[in-house]
Amino acid sequence: MEDNLALNITKNVVNNNVLDNNNIPFVYQTFILNASPLVVRGLYPFIVLFVTYWIANIPFIYYQFKKQQSGKNNKIIQWLDKFTIRPDKQVIDHDYYLHIIKSVFLTQTCVFLPLSLLESVIFENRFSLDYDEFFTMNYILSVPIYLLLFIISDEILFYTSHYYMHKIKFLYNNIHYKHHEMKHSVSVGCIYTHPIEFIFANILPVLAGPFFLRPHITIYWLWICLKMLETIYVHSGFEFFNFNFFVESSRHDYHHSHYRDNYGSWLHSFDRFLTKTNSNFEAFKNEKKMK
């Protein structure tokens, strides 16, 4: 009797697991649950960053090459021209532009990819892969909360690291200056940095929030994509949106052209409220309005 009961319980457990597995979409099961942790936590974040970077930069790369060919009659170029922050500086030297692209490709493949694979070992079991947590109401409601907390974490850590990259002469002259070879914002140059800066001032501020808050793996990928879009936009040299408080491209363009101030990223909250390192920019902007 006891043997039959145990056999029935075992059958029920197996059947329930089969049903549970059958309810999981093939794509999710194949590419997330059955994939190696090295792939899910290491390779996929790299793919997200890599694909987001190159796709989001397509219009800006197109603009550069068409402008260099004097594409004045091109309607797309004419439309984009309306949003340029500094039209006289928007097109840069062709060879230097290609140099930036090659350098960024090496940073992505030779620095971020190995680092991401290493993180997959460090971050093992740090992110949930559970399908039961994916795209439920709780998941949907948690996404904006997680992203807001990641933005706050990134804002604090990026501002701090970026500020001291400027204030400590050794760090500026030997590490951060590479990024400031660009005298104004260039979209493809958003991660044109020294490897040390890329790791400690770019990657760590982005990873800190997910590391401590342990979201679902898909939210982590979404955050990487969102952060990549933000840094491309503020380096683009175009101001498509004029929010005046959130992700302003003109603020970072001023930072590149004047080598100072506006050290933050998303909200520039430290620049605005704590250190007042936006006062010169505000005066500059008001002066431009008066002209």
CSV table of C-alpha atoms in Angstrom, one decimal:
chain,number,residue,atom,x,y,z
A,1,MET,CA,0.0,0.0,0.0
A,2,GLU,CA,2.8,2.4,1.0
A,3,ASP,CA,4.7,1.4,-2.2
A,4,ASN,CA,1.7,2.2,-4.4
A,5,LEU,CA,1.2,5.6,-2.6
A,6,ALA,CA,4.8,6.5,-3.1
A,7,LEU,CA,4.6,5.4,-6.8
A,8,ASN,CA,1.5,7.6,-7.3
A,9,ILE,CA,3.1,10.6,-5.7
A,10,THR,CA,6.2,10.1,-7.9
A,11,LYS,CA,4.1,9.9,-11.0
A,12,ASN,CA,2.2,13.0,-10.1
A,13,VAL,CA,5.4,15.0,-9.5
A,14,VAL,CA,6.8,13.8,-12.9
A,15,ASN,CA,3.6,14.6,-14.7
A,16,ASN,CA,3.4,18.0,-13.1
A,17,ASN,CA,7.0,18.8,-14.1
A,18,VAL,CA,6.3,17.6,-17.7
A,19,LEU,CA,3.2,19.8,-17.8
A,20,ASP,CA,5.1,22.7,-16.3
A,21,ASN,CA,7.9,22.3,-18.9
A,22,ASN,CA,5.3,22.0,-21.7
A,23,ASN,CA,3.8,25.3,-20.6
A,24,ILE,CA,7.1,27.1,-21.0
A,25,PRO,CA,7.6,28.5,-24.5
A,26,PHE,CA,10.2,26.7,-26.6
A,27,VAL,CA,12.3,29.8,-27.1
A,28,TYR,CA,12.5,30.6,-23.4
A,29,GLN,CA,13.3,27.0,-22.5
A,30,THR,CA,15.9,26.6,-25.2
A,31,PHE,CA,17.7,30.0,-25.0
A,32,ILE,CA,17.4,30.7,-21.3
A,33,LEU,CA,16.6,27.7,-19.1
A,34,ASN,CA,18.6,25.1,-21.1
A,35,ALA,CA,21.5,27.4,-22.1
A,36,SER,CA,24.8,27.6,-20.3
A,37,PRO,CA,25.0,30.2,-17.5
A,38,LEU,CA,28.1,31.5,-19.3
A,39,VAL,CA,25.8,32.2,-22.3
A,40,VAL,CA,22.8,33.6,-20.5
A,41,ARG,CA,24.6,35.8,-18.0
A,42,GLY,CA,27.8,36.5,-20.0
A,43,LEU,CA,27.3,36.3,-23.8
A,44,TYR,CA,23.7,37.7,-23.9
A,45,PRO,CA,24.5,40.9,-22.1
A,46,PHE,CA,27.4,41.5,-24.6
A,47,ILE,CA,25.0,40.8,-27.5
A,48,VAL,CA,22.5,43.3,-26.1
A,49,LEU,CA,25.1,46.0,-25.7
A,50,PHE,CA,26.7,45.3,-29.1
A,51,VAL,CA,23.5,45.2,-31.1
A,52,THR,CA,22.0,48.2,-29.3
A,53,TYR,CA,25.1,50.3,-29.9
A,54,TRP,CA,25.4,49.5,-33.7
A,55,ILE,CA,21.7,49.8,-34.5
A,56,ALA,CA,21.1,53.0,-32.5
A,57,ASN,CA,24.2,54.5,-34.2
A,58,ILE,CA,23.0,53.8,-37.8
A,59,PRO,CA,21.4,57.2,-38.3
A,60,PHE,CA,24.3,59.1,-36.9
A,61,ILE,CA,26.9,57.1,-38.9
A,62,TYR,CA,24.8,57.7,-42.0
A,63,TYR,CA,24.7,61.4,-41.2
A,64,GLN,CA,28.5,61.6,-40.8
A,65,PHE,CA,29.2,59.9,-44.1
A,66,LYS,CA,26.5,61.7,-46.1
A,67,LYS,CA,27.6,65.1,-44.7
A,68,GLN,CA,31.2,64.4,-45.7
A,69,GLN,CA,29.9,63.8,-49.2
A,70,SER,CA,28.1,67.2,-49.1
A,71,GLY,CA,24.6,65.6,-49.0
A,72,LYS,CA,22.9,69.0,-48.8
A,73,ASN,CA,20.0,67.9,-51.0
A,74,ASN,CA,19.4,64.7,-48.9
A,75,LYS,CA,16.0,65.1,-47.2
A,76,ILE,CA,17.1,62.9,-44.2
A,77,ILE,CA,20.2,65.1,-43.7
A,78,GLN,CA,18.1,68.3,-44.0
A,79,TRP,CA,15.7,67.0,-41.4
A,80,LEU,CA,18.5,65.9,-39.0
A,81,ASP,CA,20.2,69.3,-39.5
A,82,LYS,CA,17.3,70.9,-37.6
A,83,PHE,CA,18.3,69.2,-34.4
A,84,THR,CA,22.1,69.6,-34.4
A,85,ILE,CA,23.5,71.4,-31.3
A,86,ARG,CA,26.5,72.9,-33.1
A,87,PRO,CA,26.2,72.6,-36.9
A,88,ASP,CA,29.7,73.9,-37.6
A,89,LYS,CA,31.2,71.0,-35.5
A,90,GLN,CA,28.8,68.2,-36.4
A,91,VAL,CA,31.0,66.6,-39.1
A,92,ILE,CA,34.4,65.4,-38.0
A,93,ASP,CA,37.5,64.2,-39.8
A,94,HIS,CA,36.8,61.0,-41.8
A,95,ASP,CA,39.9,59.1,-40.7
A,96,TYR,CA,39.5,60.1,-37.0
A,97,TYR,CA,35.8,59.0,-37.2
A,98,LEU,CA,36.9,55.5,-38.5
A,99,HIS,CA,39.6,55.4,-35.8
A,100,ILE,CA,36.9,55.9,-33.1
A,101,ILE,CA,34.7,53.2,-34.6
A,102,LYS,CA,37.6,50.7,-34.7
A,103,SER,CA,38.7,51.6,-31.1
A,104,VAL,CA,35.1,51.1,-29.8
A,105,PHE,CA,34.8,47.7,-31.6
A,106,LEU,CA,38.0,46.6,-29.9
A,107,THR,CA,36.7,47.8,-26.5
A,108,GLN,CA,33.5,45.9,-27.0
A,109,THR,CA,35.1,42.6,-28.1
A,110,CYS,CA,38.4,42.7,-26.2
A,111,VAL,CA,37.2,44.3,-22.9
A,112,PHE,CA,33.5,44.1,-22.5
A,113,LEU,CA,33.0,40.5,-23.8
A,114,PRO,CA,35.7,38.9,-21.5
A,115,LEU,CA,34.5,41.1,-18.6
A,116,SER,CA,30.9,40.0,-19.2
A,117,LEU,CA,31.9,36.3,-19.3
A,118,LEU,CA,33.8,36.8,-16.1
A,119,GLU,CA,30.7,38.5,-14.6
A,120,SER,CA,28.6,35.4,-15.5
A,121,VAL,CA,30.7,33.5,-13.0
A,122,ILE,CA,30.6,36.2,-10.4
A,123,PHE,CA,26.9,36.8,-10.9
A,124,GLU,CA,26.0,33.1,-10.9
A,125,ASN,CA,22.5,32.7,-9.3
A,126,ARG,CA,22.4,36.5,-9.0
A,127,PHE,CA,19.6,36.9,-11.5
A,128,SER,CA,16.3,34.9,-11.6
A,129,LEU,CA,15.7,32.8,-14.7
A,130,ASP,CA,12.3,31.5,-13.4
A,131,TYR,CA,9.7,31.6,-16.2
A,132,ASP,CA,6.9,31.8,-13.5
A,133,GLU,CA,8.3,35.3,-12.7
A,134,PHE,CA,8.5,36.4,-16.3
A,135,PHE,CA,5.9,38.8,-17.7
A,136,THR,CA,3.5,38.4,-14.8
A,137,MET,CA,1.7,41.4,-13.4
A,138,ASN,CA,4.3,41.6,-10.6
A,139,TYR,CA,7.0,41.5,-13.3
A,140,ILE,CA,5.4,44.3,-15.3
A,141,LEU,CA,5.0,46.5,-12.3
A,142,SER,CA,8.5,45.8,-11.0
A,143,VAL,CA,10.2,46.8,-14.3
A,144,PRO,CA,9.9,50.7,-13.9
A,145,ILE,CA,10.8,50.4,-10.2
A,146,TYR,CA,14.0,48.4,-11.0
A,147,LEU,CA,14.9,50.8,-13.8
A,148,LEU,CA,14.4,53.8,-11.6
A,149,LEU,CA,16.6,52.4,-8.9
A,150,PHE,CA,19.3,51.4,-11.5
A,151,ILE,CA,19.2,55.0,-12.8
A,152,ILE,CA,19.7,56.4,-9.3
A,153,SER,CA,22.6,54.0,-8.6
A,154,ASP,CA,24.2,54.8,-12.0
A,155,GLU,CA,23.7,58.6,-11.4
A,156,ILE,CA,25.5,58.5,-8.1
A,157,LEU,CA,28.4,56.2,-9.2
A,158,PHE,CA,28.9,57.7,-12.6
A,159,TYR,CA,28.9,61.3,-11.3
A,160,THR,CA,31.4,60.4,-8.6
A,161,SER,CA,33.8,58.5,-10.9
A,162,HIS,CA,33.5,61.1,-13.7
A,163,TYR,CA,34.0,64.0,-11.3
A,164,TYR,CA,37.3,62.6,-9.9
A,165,MET,CA,38.5,61.7,-13.4
A,166,HIS,CA,38.5,65.4,-14.0
A,167,LYS,CA,39.7,66.6,-10.6
A,168,ILE,CA,42.7,64.2,-10.2
A,169,LYS,CA,45.2,65.3,-12.8
A,170,PHE,CA,46.9,61.9,-13.1
A,171,LEU,CA,43.5,60.3,-13.9
A,172,TYR,CA,42.6,63.0,-16.4
A,173,ASN,CA,45.9,63.1,-18.2
A,174,ASN,CA,46.5,59.4,-18.4
A,175,ILE,CA,43.1,57.9,-18.6
A,176,HIS,CA,40.1,60.2,-19.1
A,177,TYR,CA,41.8,62.4,-21.7
A,178,LYS,CA,41.3,59.8,-24.4
A,179,HIS,CA,37.5,60.4,-24.2
A,180,HIS,CA,38.1,64.1,-24.4
A,181,GLU,CA,40.1,63.8,-27.6
A,182,MET,CA,36.7,64.5,-29.0
A,183,LYS,CA,36.2,68.2,-28.8
A,184,HIS,CA,32.5,67.8,-29.0
A,185,SER,CA,29.9,65.0,-28.7
A,186,VAL,CA,30.2,62.1,-31.2
A,187,SER,CA,27.6,59.3,-30.9
A,188,VAL,CA,30.0,56.5,-31.8
A,189,GLY,CA,32.5,57.9,-29.3
A,190,CYS,CA,30.2,57.3,-26.3
A,191,ILE,CA,32.4,54.4,-25.2
A,192,TYR,CA,35.6,55.6,-26.8
A,193,THR,CA,37.5,55.4,-23.6
A,194,HIS,CA,40.6,54.0,-21.9
A,195,PRO,CA,40.0,50.4,-20.8
A,196,ILE,CA,40.4,51.3,-17.2
A,197,GLU,CA,37.8,54.1,-17.4
A,198,PHE,CA,35.5,51.8,-19.4
A,199,ILE,CA,35.6,49.2,-16.6
A,200,PHE,CA,35.5,51.4,-13.5
A,201,ALA,CA,33.7,54.5,-14.6
A,202,ASN,CA,31.3,53.1,-17.2
A,203,ILE,CA,30.6,49.4,-16.5
A,204,LEU,CA,30.7,49.3,-12.7
A,205,PRO,CA,28.1,52.1,-12.2
A,206,VAL,CA,25.8,50.2,-14.6
A,207,LEU,CA,26.3,46.8,-12.9
A,208,ALA,CA,26.0,48.0,-9.3
A,209,GLY,CA,22.2,48.3,-9.2
A,210,PRO,CA,21.5,44.9,-10.8
A,211,PHE,CA,24.2,43.2,-8.7
A,212,PHE,CA,22.6,44.2,-5.4
A,213,LEU,CA,18.9,44.2,-6.4
A,214,ARG,CA,19.0,40.9,-8.2
A,215,PRO,CA,16.3,41.3,-10.8
A,216,HIS,CA,15.0,38.9,-13.4
A,217,ILE,CA,17.7,38.3,-16.1
A,218,THR,CA,15.5,40.0,-18.8
A,219,ILE,CA,15.3,43.2,-16.7
A,220,TYR,CA,19.1,43.2,-16.5
A,221,TRP,CA,19.3,43.0,-20.3
A,222,LEU,CA,16.7,45.7,-20.7
A,223,TRP,CA,18.7,48.0,-18.4
A,224,ILE,CA,21.9,47.4,-20.5
A,225,CYS,CA,19.9,48.4,-23.6
A,226,LEU,CA,18.4,51.5,-22.0
A,227,LYS,CA,21.8,52.7,-20.6
A,228,MET,CA,23.4,52.2,-24.0
A,229,LEU,CA,20.6,54.3,-25.7
A,230,GLU,CA,21.1,57.0,-23.1
A,231,THR,CA,24.8,57.3,-23.5
A,232,ILE,CA,24.6,57.2,-27.3
A,233,TYR,CA,21.9,60.0,-27.3
A,234,VAL,CA,23.8,62.4,-25.0
A,235,HIS,CA,26.9,61.9,-27.2
A,236,SER,CA,25.0,62.3,-30.4
A,237,GLY,CA,25.3,66.1,-30.8
A,238,PHE,CA,21.6,66.2,-31.5
A,239,GLU,CA,18.8,67.5,-29.3
A,240,PHE,CA,15.6,65.8,-30.4
A,241,PHE,CA,13.9,66.2,-27.0
A,242,ASN,CA,14.0,69.3,-24.8
A,243,PHE,CA,13.0,68.0,-21.4
A,244,ASN,CA,15.4,70.4,-19.7
A,245,PHE,CA,15.8,68.0,-16.7
A,246,PHE,CA,16.3,64.5,-18.1
A,247,VAL,CA,18.9,63.2,-20.6
A,248,GLU,CA,19.9,66.4,-22.2
A,249,SER,CA,22.4,66.0,-25.1
A,250,SER,CA,23.4,69.7,-25.0
A,251,ARG,CA,24.7,69.4,-21.4
A,252,HIS,CA,27.2,66.7,-22.3
A,253,ASP,CA,28.2,68.5,-25.5
A,254,TYR,CA,29.0,71.5,-23.3
A,255,HIS,CA,31.1,69.2,-21.1
A,256,HIS,CA,33.1,68.1,-24.1
A,257,SER,CA,33.6,71.5,-25.6
A,258,HIS,CA,34.6,73.2,-22.3
A,259,TYR,CA,36.3,70.2,-20.5
A,260,ARG,CA,34.3,70.9,-17.3
A,261,ASP,CA,31.0,70.7,-15.5
A,262,ASN,CA,27.9,68.5,-16.2
A,263,TYR,CA,29.6,65.4,-14.8
A,264,GLY,CA,26.4,63.5,-14.2
A,265,SER,CA,24.3,61.4,-16.6
A,266,TRP,CA,20.5,60.9,-16.4
A,267,LEU,CA,19.2,63.7,-14.2
A,268,HIS,CA,22.4,65.6,-13.5
A,269,SER,CA,21.0,65.9,-9.9
A,270,PHE,CA,24.5,66.3,-8.3
A,271,ASP,CA,25.4,69.0,-10.8
A,272,ARG,CA,22.1,70.8,-10.2
A,273,PHE,CA,21.6,70.6,-6.5
A,274,LEU,CA,24.8,69.6,-4.6
A,275,THR,CA,27.9,70.8,-6.4
A,276,LYS,CA,26.3,73.4,-8.7
A,277,THR,CA,28.6,72.2,-11.5
A,278,ASN,CA,26.0,73.2,-14.0
A,279,SER,CA,26.0,76.9,-13.3
A,280,ASN,CA,28.4,77.7,-16.2
A,281,PHE,CA,26.3,75.7,-18.6
A,282,GLU,CA,23.1,77.4,-17.5
A,283,ALA,CA,24.7,80.8,-18.1
A,284,PHE,CA,26.0,79.7,-21.5
A,285,LYS,CA,22.6,78.4,-22.4
A,286,ASN,CA,20.8,81.7,-21.3
A,287,GLU,CA,23.4,83.7,-23.3
A,288,LYS,CA,22.7,81.7,-26.4
A,289,LYS,CA,18.9,82.3,-26.0
A,290,MET,CA,19.5,86.1,-25.9
A,291,LYS,CA,21.4,86.1,-29.2
